Amino acid sequence: MAGFSSSSRPISKVVGAIEDHGFVILNALGPLGVAVFLTFVVDWWSGNSLGSVSSFKEFLLALKFFVWNPISGSISFLLLTLWGAVGQAKDLRALKATNDSSADEIASLKLGSEKLRREVLDRENRLRTEIENNYVLAEELISSFKKIAHLWTCQIFNEMAFTVKHRISIYYLDADKKNLVLLDRFAKNHEFNQPGRPFFARNQGVIGEAWAEGEYFEKKIPIFNRKNTNYYQYLEDNYGFSRDISSRLRMKSCTIGGFAIEDAHGHHIGVIIFESQDQNDFDDSRLRDLVKRENHRLVEFISDASSRDMRPLPAQDDERSEGEVDEQKVA
């Protein structure tokens, strides 16, 4: 009949329950049926005898009692009990075989998972080693470029007859084109020669102005004097530096000149910065001619360094002191 195969029908649920638990039910009801029928055997035997049969009809009736009686019922339930026990034993063996097969499969999956985990770890270690090797190679290459650039910076420093009051710094644009990274710096004053923060955003301070405009000069910063606050006030008014930040600057520059370094297509790829502790110290045209003359060398230095700069830059909020970070915004 239509609908009997649906899993939502009560009859289907009953049939499913019998299929799942039939042998268990037989194993439970069989002994109970045997016990019930055996209680009637004595009364049945004493109340029925073939000796009192006088006709064939009475014989058939007596035979009926012999066929359908407590003994035959007990035997029937005993057979059902044996059938249930045998079926339940088969089910248990099948369940055990399924469990064993599942256990073997689980063990095999665990072994496969462990093997894959070891392979992943091995590949991660090899990848980490390759990355570290690449970083080391990049560091060595950039270090070589910096040494070449440093020789050039020293040569230009001497050519311009700079003194202990001066400093030259070269920056290149990183691979992400977001930050300007220090390539080289030279000053005869050892304190001024320290690198400070190695990179900063390309829109900060005099360096940012030089990057954006092509060239930029700042010549009006007051000469530093501990007895007055003119220097600190100027930096605060023009650059937003507090006195606490300004007092931490290594070099108290009063004249700063910056030029963008251009590639063959006229694109800015770096900046060179000249600094002096004296006011109005530079000859603008002389610096301009120098940068124009040496631009091709600067392009070579920067192209070599930036093309191999595969290192991730540190976060903006590094652990440097506030003065070290904000010094780069002026210089």
mmCIF file of C-alpha atoms in Angstrom:
data_model
loop_
_atom_site.group_PDB
_atom_site.id
_atom_site.type_symbol
_atom_site.label_atom_id
_atom_site.label_comp_id
_atom_site.label_asym_id
_atom_site.label_seq_id
_atom_site.Cartn_x
_atom_site.Cartn_y
_atom_site.Cartn_z
ATOM 1 C CA MET A 1 0.000 0.000 0.000
ATOM 2 C CA ALA A 2 1.209 3.458 -0.846
ATOM 3 C CA GLY A 3 2.912 5.248 1.986
ATOM 4 C CA PHE A 4 4.089 2.200 3.936
ATOM 5 C CA SER A 5 7.677 2.753 2.900
ATOM 6 C CA SER A 6 7.804 6.216 4.413
ATOM 7 C CA SER A 7 10.128 6.462 7.408
ATOM 8 C CA SER A 8 7.593 8.693 9.147
ATOM 9 C CA ARG A 9 4.845 5.975 9.202
ATOM 10 C CA PRO A 10 4.247 4.145 12.540
ATOM 11 C CA ILE A 11 4.239 0.729 10.800
ATOM 12 C CA SER A 12 7.637 1.437 9.290
ATOM 13 C CA LYS A 13 8.977 2.381 12.694
ATOM 14 C CA VAL A 14 7.617 -0.845 14.216
ATOM 15 C CA VAL A 15 9.094 -2.964 11.412
ATOM 16 C CA GLY A 16 12.422 -1.178 11.816
ATOM 17 C CA ALA A 17 12.410 -1.791 15.576
ATOM 18 C CA ILE A 18 11.659 -5.515 15.033
ATOM 19 C CA GLU A 19 14.491 -5.801 12.522
ATOM 20 C CA ASP A 20 16.897 -4.127 14.929
ATOM 21 C CA HIS A 21 15.800 -5.875 18.150
ATOM 22 C CA GLY A 22 13.915 -9.050 17.010
ATOM 23 C CA PHE A 23 16.469 -11.575 18.309
ATOM 24 C CA VAL A 24 16.683 -9.791 21.637
ATOM 25 C CA ILE A 25 12.879 -9.907 21.966
ATOM 26 C CA LEU A 26 12.843 -13.633 21.145
ATOM 27 C CA ASN A 27 15.590 -14.232 23.683
ATOM 28 C CA ALA A 28 13.519 -12.476 26.326
ATOM 29 C CA LEU A 29 10.041 -13.893 25.544
ATOM 30 C CA GLY A 30 11.175 -17.491 24.823
ATOM 31 C CA PRO A 31 12.111 -18.505 28.386
ATOM 32 C CA LEU A 32 9.026 -16.721 29.701
ATOM 33 C CA GLY A 33 6.749 -18.724 27.316
ATOM 34 C CA VAL A 34 8.430 -22.019 28.243
ATOM 35 C CA ALA A 35 7.928 -21.321 31.940
ATOM 36 C CA VAL A 36 4.240 -20.430 31.470
ATOM 37 C CA PHE A 37 3.409 -23.522 29.389
ATOM 38 C CA LEU A 38 5.270 -25.910 31.713
ATOM 39 C CA THR A 39 3.001 -24.906 34.588
ATOM 40 C CA PHE A 40 0.030 -26.469 32.729
ATOM 41 C CA VAL A 41 1.673 -29.751 31.676
ATOM 42 C CA VAL A 42 0.664 -31.834 34.755
ATOM 43 C CA ASP A 43 -2.974 -30.758 34.665
ATOM 44 C CA TRP A 44 -3.158 -31.329 30.935
ATOM 45 C CA TRP A 45 -1.628 -34.849 31.160
ATOM 46 C CA SER A 46 -3.929 -35.984 33.910
ATOM 47 C CA GLY A 47 -7.003 -34.592 32.172
ATOM 48 C CA ASN A 48 -6.408 -36.103 28.757
ATOM 49 C CA SER A 49 -5.904 -39.823 27.988
ATOM 50 C CA LEU A 50 -6.358 -41.945 24.857
ATOM 51 C CA GLY A 51 -7.714 -44.778 27.050
ATOM 52 C CA SER A 52 -11.111 -43.054 27.395
ATOM 53 C CA VAL A 53 -11.565 -42.725 23.617
ATOM 54 C CA SER A 54 -14.524 -44.817 22.328
ATOM 55 C CA SER A 55 -14.966 -43.406 18.837
ATOM 56 C CA PHE A 56 -12.864 -42.045 16.003
ATOM 57 C CA LYS A 57 -14.241 -38.554 16.569
ATOM 58 C CA GLU A 58 -13.164 -38.651 20.190
ATOM 59 C CA PHE A 59 -9.789 -39.899 18.996
ATOM 60 C CA LEU A 60 -9.395 -36.861 16.724
ATOM 61 C CA LEU A 61 -10.319 -34.523 19.561
ATOM 62 C CA ALA A 62 -7.834 -36.214 21.876
ATOM 63 C CA LEU A 63 -5.169 -36.020 19.177
ATOM 64 C CA LYS A 64 -5.856 -32.292 18.907
ATOM 65 C CA PHE A 65 -5.078 -31.922 22.589
ATOM 66 C CA PHE A 66 -1.841 -33.845 22.051
ATOM 67 C CA VAL A 67 -0.828 -31.532 19.169
ATOM 68 C CA TRP A 68 -1.967 -28.228 20.683
ATOM 69 C CA ASN A 69 -0.985 -28.486 24.318
ATOM 70 C CA PRO A 70 1.422 -27.032 26.934
ATOM 71 C CA ILE A 71 4.218 -29.357 25.906
ATOM 72 C CA SER A 72 4.141 -28.330 22.261
ATOM 73 C CA GLY A 73 3.856 -24.709 23.351
ATOM 74 C CA SER A 74 6.893 -25.100 25.617
ATOM 75 C CA ILE A 75 8.841 -26.729 22.784
ATOM 76 C CA SER A 76 7.813 -23.937 20.407
ATOM 77 C CA PHE A 77 8.973 -21.220 22.797
ATOM 78 C CA LEU A 78 12.158 -23.182 23.489
ATOM 79 C CA LEU A 79 12.887 -23.213 19.756
ATOM 80 C CA LEU A 80 12.158 -19.504 19.574
ATOM 81 C CA THR A 81 14.590 -18.979 22.463
ATOM 82 C CA LEU A 82 17.295 -20.950 20.666
ATOM 83 C CA TRP A 83 16.596 -19.039 17.441
ATOM 84 C CA GLY A 84 16.871 -15.710 19.285
ATOM 85 C CA ALA A 85 20.109 -16.782 20.999
ATOM 86 C CA VAL A 86 21.684 -17.904 17.726
ATOM 87 C CA GLY A 87 20.541 -14.737 15.933
ATOM 88 C CA GLN A 88 21.753 -12.514 18.743
ATOM 89 C CA ALA A 89 25.116 -14.269 18.728
ATOM 90 C CA LYS A 90 25.384 -13.669 14.969
ATOM 91 C CA ASP A 91 24.475 -10.003 15.477
ATOM 92 C CA LEU A 92 27.112 -9.671 18.185
ATOM 93 C CA ARG A 93 29.725 -11.264 15.939
ATOM 94 C CA ALA A 94 28.761 -8.962 13.079
ATOM 95 C CA LEU A 95 28.838 -5.936 15.411
ATOM 96 C CA LYS A 96 32.232 -6.994 16.750
ATOM 97 C CA ALA A 97 33.533 -7.427 13.210
ATOM 98 C CA THR A 98 32.201 -3.964 12.310
ATOM 99 C CA ASN A 99 33.788 -2.459 15.421
ATOM 100 C CA ASP A 100 37.086 -4.179 14.665
ATOM 101 C CA SER A 101 36.953 -2.914 11.100
ATOM 102 C CA SER A 102 36.142 0.596 12.341
ATOM 103 C CA ALA A 103 38.978 0.406 14.861
ATOM 104 C CA ASP A 104 41.399 -0.645 12.123
ATOM 105 C CA GLU A 105 40.146 2.160 9.900
ATOM 106 C CA ILE A 106 40.490 4.691 12.735
ATOM 107 C CA ALA A 107 44.003 3.458 13.473
ATOM 108 C CA SER A 108 44.854 3.723 9.782
ATOM 109 C CA LEU A 109 43.450 7.269 9.656
ATOM 110 C CA LYS A 110 45.455 8.215 12.756
ATOM 111 C CA LEU A 111 48.625 6.896 11.148
ATOM 112 C CA GLY A 112 47.841 8.799 7.960
ATOM 113 C CA SER A 113 47.080 11.958 9.922
ATOM 114 C CA GLU A 114 50.329 11.667 11.873
ATOM 115 C CA LYS A 115 52.232 11.108 8.637
ATOM 116 C CA LEU A 116 50.641 14.193 7.076
ATOM 117 C CA ARG A 117 51.366 16.220 10.224
ATOM 118 C CA ARG A 118 55.032 15.239 10.070
ATOM 119 C CA GLU A 119 55.154 16.104 6.371
ATOM 120 C CA VAL A 120 53.569 19.513 7.042
ATOM 121 C CA LEU A 121 56.028 20.216 9.857
ATOM 122 C CA ASP A 122 58.921 19.145 7.673
ATOM 123 C CA ARG A 123 57.773 21.404 4.838
ATOM 124 C CA GLU A 124 57.202 24.294 7.246
ATOM 125 C CA ASN A 125 60.722 23.880 8.604
ATOM 126 C CA ARG A 126 62.169 23.770 5.097
ATOM 127 C CA LEU A 127 60.129 26.812 4.087
ATOM 128 C CA ARG A 128 61.249 28.671 7.222
ATOM 129 C CA THR A 129 64.862 27.800 6.453
ATOM 130 C CA GLU A 130 64.495 29.023 2.867
ATOM 131 C CA ILE A 131 62.898 32.264 4.047
ATOM 132 C CA GLU A 132 65.643 32.807 6.606
ATOM 133 C CA ASN A 133 68.276 32.126 3.959
ATOM 134 C CA ASN A 134 66.585 34.627 1.650
ATOM 135 C CA TYR A 135 66.537 37.211 4.427
ATOM 136 C CA VAL A 136 70.207 36.629 5.162
ATOM 137 C CA LEU A 137 71.072 36.932 1.476
ATOM 138 C CA ALA A 138 68.988 40.103 1.180
ATOM 139 C CA GLU A 139 70.743 41.557 4.222
ATOM 140 C CA GLU A 140 74.153 40.759 2.744
ATOM 141 C CA LEU A 141 73.252 42.292 -0.618
ATOM 142 C CA ILE A 142 71.779 45.422 0.924
ATOM 143 C CA SER A 143 74.819 45.699 3.180
ATOM 144 C CA SER A 144 77.053 45.609 0.093
ATOM 145 C CA PHE A 145 75.003 48.299 -1.597
ATOM 146 C CA LYS A 146 75.125 50.400 1.536
ATOM 147 C CA LYS A 147 78.911 50.145 1.648
ATOM 148 C CA ILE A 148 79.167 51.354 -1.954
ATOM 149 C CA ALA A 149 76.703 54.156 -1.247
ATOM 150 C CA HIS A 150 78.597 55.066 1.920
ATOM 151 C CA LEU A 151 81.843 55.560 -0.024
ATOM 152 C CA TRP A 152 79.995 57.914 -2.369
ATOM 153 C CA THR A 153 78.436 59.818 0.563
ATOM 154 C CA CYS A 154 81.846 60.291 2.182
ATOM 155 C CA GLN A 155 83.264 61.527 -1.131
ATOM 156 C CA ILE A 156 80.455 64.086 -1.569
ATOM 157 C CA PHE A 157 80.783 65.170 2.065
ATOM 158 C CA ASN A 158 84.461 65.955 1.520
ATOM 159 C CA GLU A 159 83.834 67.555 -1.874
ATOM 160 C CA MET A 160 81.374 69.988 -0.271
ATOM 161 C CA ALA A 161 83.917 70.705 2.495
ATOM 162 C CA PHE A 162 81.328 69.901 5.155
ATOM 163 C CA THR A 163 82.321 69.984 8.830
ATOM 164 C CA VAL A 164 81.238 68.413 12.101
ATOM 165 C CA LYS A 165 78.120 70.568 11.892
ATOM 166 C CA HIS A 166 76.829 68.796 8.763
ATOM 167 C CA ARG A 167 75.168 65.527 7.793
ATOM 168 C CA ILE A 168 74.068 63.770 4.587
ATOM 169 C CA SER A 169 71.362 61.072 4.480
ATOM 170 C CA ILE A 170 70.007 58.978 1.580
ATOM 171 C CA TYR A 171 66.590 57.262 1.604
ATOM 172 C CA TYR A 172 64.888 54.931 -0.887
ATOM 173 C CA LEU A 173 61.241 53.970 -1.371
ATOM 174 C CA ASP A 174 60.451 50.470 -0.117
ATOM 175 C CA ALA A 175 58.856 47.692 -2.176
ATOM 176 C CA ASP A 176 55.372 48.557 -0.875
ATOM 177 C CA LYS A 177 55.886 52.203 -1.917
ATOM 178 C CA LYS A 178 54.689 53.418 1.486
ATOM 179 C CA ASN A 179 57.833 54.192 3.467
ATOM 180 C CA LEU A 180 61.215 55.801 2.879
ATOM 181 C CA VAL A 181 64.003 53.580 4.185
ATOM 182 C CA LEU A 182 67.430 54.834 5.288
ATOM 183 C CA LEU A 183 70.073 53.605 2.835
ATOM 184 C CA ASP A 184 73.087 55.576 4.074
ATOM 185 C CA ARG A 185 74.056 58.416 6.407
ATOM 186 C CA PHE A 186 77.343 60.176 7.041
ATOM 187 C CA ALA A 187 78.469 62.837 9.517
ATOM 188 C CA LYS A 188 81.856 63.513 11.065
ATOM 189 C CA ASN A 189 80.137 63.899 14.415
ATOM 190 C CA HIS A 190 79.649 60.332 15.631
ATOM 191 C CA GLU A 191 76.452 61.220 17.480
ATOM 192 C CA PHE A 192 74.886 62.641 14.309
ATOM 193 C CA ASN A 193 75.999 59.597 12.332
ATOM 194 C CA GLN A 194 73.698 57.201 14.205
ATOM 195 C CA PRO A 195 70.870 55.851 12.027
ATOM 196 C CA GLY A 196 67.919 56.394 14.396
ATOM 197 C CA ARG A 197 64.678 54.929 13.042
ATOM 198 C CA PRO A 198 65.364 53.059 9.765
ATOM 199 C CA PHE A 199 62.162 54.129 7.961
ATOM 200 C CA PHE A 200 59.187 56.480 8.116
ATOM 201 C CA ALA A 201 56.141 57.463 6.057
ATOM 202 C CA ARG A 202 56.897 59.429 2.907
ATOM 203 C CA ASN A 203 54.682 62.362 3.920
ATOM 204 C CA GLN A 204 56.583 63.379 7.100
ATOM 205 C CA GLY A 205 58.621 66.519 7.710
ATOM 206 C CA VAL A 206 61.216 68.037 5.408
ATOM 207 C CA ILE A 207 61.864 64.636 3.824
ATOM 208 C CA GLY A 208 58.198 64.315 2.929
ATOM 209 C CA GLU A 209 58.200 67.834 1.442
ATOM 210 C CA ALA A 210 61.277 67.045 -0.675
ATOM 211 C CA TRP A 211 59.656 63.809 -1.850
ATOM 212 C CA ALA A 212 56.438 65.580 -2.820
ATOM 213 C CA GLU A 213 57.879 68.812 -4.303
ATOM 214 C CA GLY A 214 61.128 67.557 -5.821
ATOM 215 C CA GLU A 215 63.239 69.846 -3.624
ATOM 216 C CA TYR A 216 62.694 71.644 -0.343
ATOM 217 C CA PHE A 217 64.757 73.949 1.897
ATOM 218 C CA GLU A 218 64.223 74.860 5.533
ATOM 219 C CA LYS A 219 66.583 77.665 6.607
ATOM 220 C CA LYS A 220 64.725 79.507 9.336
ATOM 221 C CA ILE A 221 65.047 77.150 12.294
ATOM 222 C CA PRO A 222 66.601 79.171 15.158
ATOM 223 C CA ILE A 223 70.046 78.184 16.384
ATOM 224 C CA PHE A 224 69.719 76.017 19.430
ATOM 225 C CA ASN A 225 70.385 77.830 22.702
ATOM 226 C CA ARG A 226 69.675 76.376 26.101
ATOM 227 C CA LYS A 227 68.962 79.842 27.505
ATOM 228 C CA ASN A 228 65.869 80.526 25.368
ATOM 229 C CA THR A 229 63.006 78.575 23.850
ATOM 230 C CA ASN A 230 63.097 79.943 20.282
ATOM 231 C CA TYR A 231 64.301 76.647 18.813
ATOM 232 C CA TYR A 232 61.641 74.622 20.596
ATOM 233 C CA GLN A 233 58.913 77.149 19.805
ATOM 234 C CA TYR A 234 59.732 77.145 16.076
ATOM 235 C CA LEU A 235 59.575 73.361 15.849
ATOM 236 C CA GLU A 236 56.312 73.330 17.735
ATOM 237 C CA ASP A 237 54.749 76.043 15.547
ATOM 238 C CA ASN A 238 55.922 74.598 12.213
ATOM 239 C CA TYR A 239 56.126 70.858 12.860
ATOM 240 C CA GLY A 240 53.916 70.287 15.873
ATOM 241 C CA PHE A 241 56.748 69.014 18.076
ATOM 242 C CA SER A 242 56.495 69.419 21.809
ATOM 243 C CA ARG A 243 59.561 70.577 23.733
ATOM 244 C CA ASP A 244 59.962 67.087 25.146
ATOM 245 C CA ILE A 245 60.276 65.673 21.628
ATOM 246 C CA SER A 246 62.528 68.487 20.333
ATOM 247 C CA SER A 247 64.913 68.118 23.245
ATOM 248 C CA ARG A 248 65.533 64.491 22.277
ATOM 249 C CA LEU A 249 66.718 65.245 18.734
ATOM 250 C CA ARG A 250 70.335 64.193 18.228
ATOM 251 C CA MET A 251 71.151 66.885 15.698
ATOM 252 C CA LYS A 252 69.703 70.365 16.236
ATOM 253 C CA SER A 253 69.600 71.256 12.528
ATOM 254 C CA CYS A 254 68.892 74.850 11.514
ATOM 255 C CA THR A 255 69.235 74.412 7.737
ATOM 256 C CA ILE A 256 67.827 71.390 5.930
ATOM 257 C CA GLY A 257 67.851 70.856 2.174
ATOM 258 C CA GLY A 258 66.175 67.901 0.499
ATOM 259 C CA PHE A 259 66.026 66.653 -3.102
ATOM 260 C CA ALA A 260 63.976 63.879 -4.650
ATOM 261 C CA ILE A 261 65.974 61.320 -6.619
ATOM 262 C CA GLU A 262 64.389 60.601 -10.016
ATOM 263 C CA ASP A 263 64.679 57.570 -12.256
ATOM 264 C CA ALA A 264 64.902 57.718 -16.063
ATOM 265 C CA HIS A 265 61.138 58.184 -16.307
ATOM 266 C CA GLY A 266 61.080 61.097 -13.882
ATOM 267 C CA HIS A 267 59.541 59.080 -11.039
ATOM 268 C CA HIS A 268 60.687 59.784 -7.497
ATOM 269 C CA ILE A 269 62.434 56.741 -6.049
ATOM 270 C CA GLY A 270 64.308 58.272 -3.103
ATOM 271 C CA VAL A 271 65.424 61.414 -1.260
ATOM 272 C CA ILE A 272 68.789 62.889 -0.315
ATOM 273 C CA ILE A 273 68.928 65.224 2.703
ATOM 274 C CA PHE A 274 71.622 67.781 3.614
ATOM 275 C CA GLU A 275 71.640 69.218 7.156
ATOM 276 C CA SER A 276 73.568 71.894 8.993
ATOM 277 C CA GLN A 277 73.523 73.299 12.503
ATOM 278 C CA ASP A 278 74.043 76.810 11.081
ATOM 279 C CA GLN A 279 71.351 78.992 9.564
ATOM 280 C CA ASN A 280 71.371 79.767 5.810
ATOM 281 C CA ASP A 281 74.371 77.521 5.428
ATOM 282 C CA PHE A 282 73.893 75.999 1.995
ATOM 283 C CA ASP A 283 74.333 77.322 -1.514
ATOM 284 C CA ASP A 284 71.095 76.114 -3.055
ATOM 285 C CA SER A 285 72.318 76.166 -6.638
ATOM 286 C CA ARG A 286 75.489 74.276 -5.756
ATOM 287 C CA LEU A 287 73.535 71.519 -4.009
ATOM 288 C CA ARG A 288 71.070 71.450 -6.903
ATOM 289 C CA ASP A 289 73.875 71.051 -9.452
ATOM 290 C CA LEU A 290 75.507 68.379 -7.319
ATOM 291 C CA VAL A 291 72.333 66.304 -7.072
ATOM 292 C CA LYS A 292 71.667 66.716 -10.792
ATOM 293 C CA ARG A 293 75.211 65.604 -11.599
ATOM 294 C CA GLU A 294 75.145 62.607 -9.258
ATOM 295 C CA ASN A 295 71.505 61.608 -9.768
ATOM 296 C CA HIS A 296 72.445 58.610 -11.974
ATOM 297 C CA ARG A 297 74.696 57.211 -9.221
ATOM 298 C CA LEU A 298 71.989 57.673 -6.626
ATOM 299 C CA VAL A 299 69.520 55.911 -8.940
ATOM 300 C CA GLU A 300 71.916 52.947 -9.196
ATOM 301 C CA PHE A 301 72.297 52.727 -5.404
ATOM 302 C CA ILE A 302 68.575 52.976 -4.783
ATOM 303 C CA SER A 303 67.539 50.640 -7.613
ATOM 304 C CA ASP A 304 69.906 47.929 -6.376
ATOM 305 C CA ALA A 305 68.805 48.286 -2.768
ATOM 306 C CA SER A 306 65.047 48.625 -3.312
ATOM 307 C CA SER A 307 64.812 45.768 -5.823
ATOM 308 C CA ARG A 308 66.287 43.388 -3.265
ATOM 309 C CA ASP A 309 64.524 44.721 -0.210
ATOM 310 C CA MET A 310 62.446 41.638 0.668
ATOM 311 C CA ARG A 311 62.433 42.197 4.404
ATOM 312 C CA PRO A 312 59.141 43.103 6.133
ATOM 313 C CA LEU A 313 59.458 46.512 7.769
ATOM 314 C CA PRO A 314 58.889 46.789 11.527
ATOM 315 C CA ALA A 315 55.618 48.167 12.844
ATOM 316 C CA GLN A 316 55.175 51.910 13.119
ATOM 317 C CA ASP A 317 54.675 51.670 16.886
ATOM 318 C CA ASP A 318 58.067 50.100 17.635
ATOM 319 C CA GLU A 319 59.779 50.333 20.991
ATOM 320 C CA ARG A 320 62.095 53.224 20.154
ATOM 321 C CA SER A 321 62.033 56.298 22.301
ATOM 322 C CA GLU A 322 59.753 59.113 21.267
ATOM 323 C CA GLY A 323 62.718 61.325 20.348
ATOM 324 C CA GLU A 324 64.246 58.727 18.047
ATOM 325 C CA VAL A 325 60.963 58.295 16.228
ATOM 326 C CA ASP A 326 60.152 61.972 15.757
ATOM 327 C CA GLU A 327 63.700 63.020 14.903
ATOM 328 C CA GLN A 328 63.072 61.600 11.438
ATOM 329 C CA LYS A 329 60.086 63.865 10.953
ATOM 330 C CA VAL A 330 62.407 66.930 10.977
ATOM 331 C CA ALA A 331 65.539 65.488 9.380
#
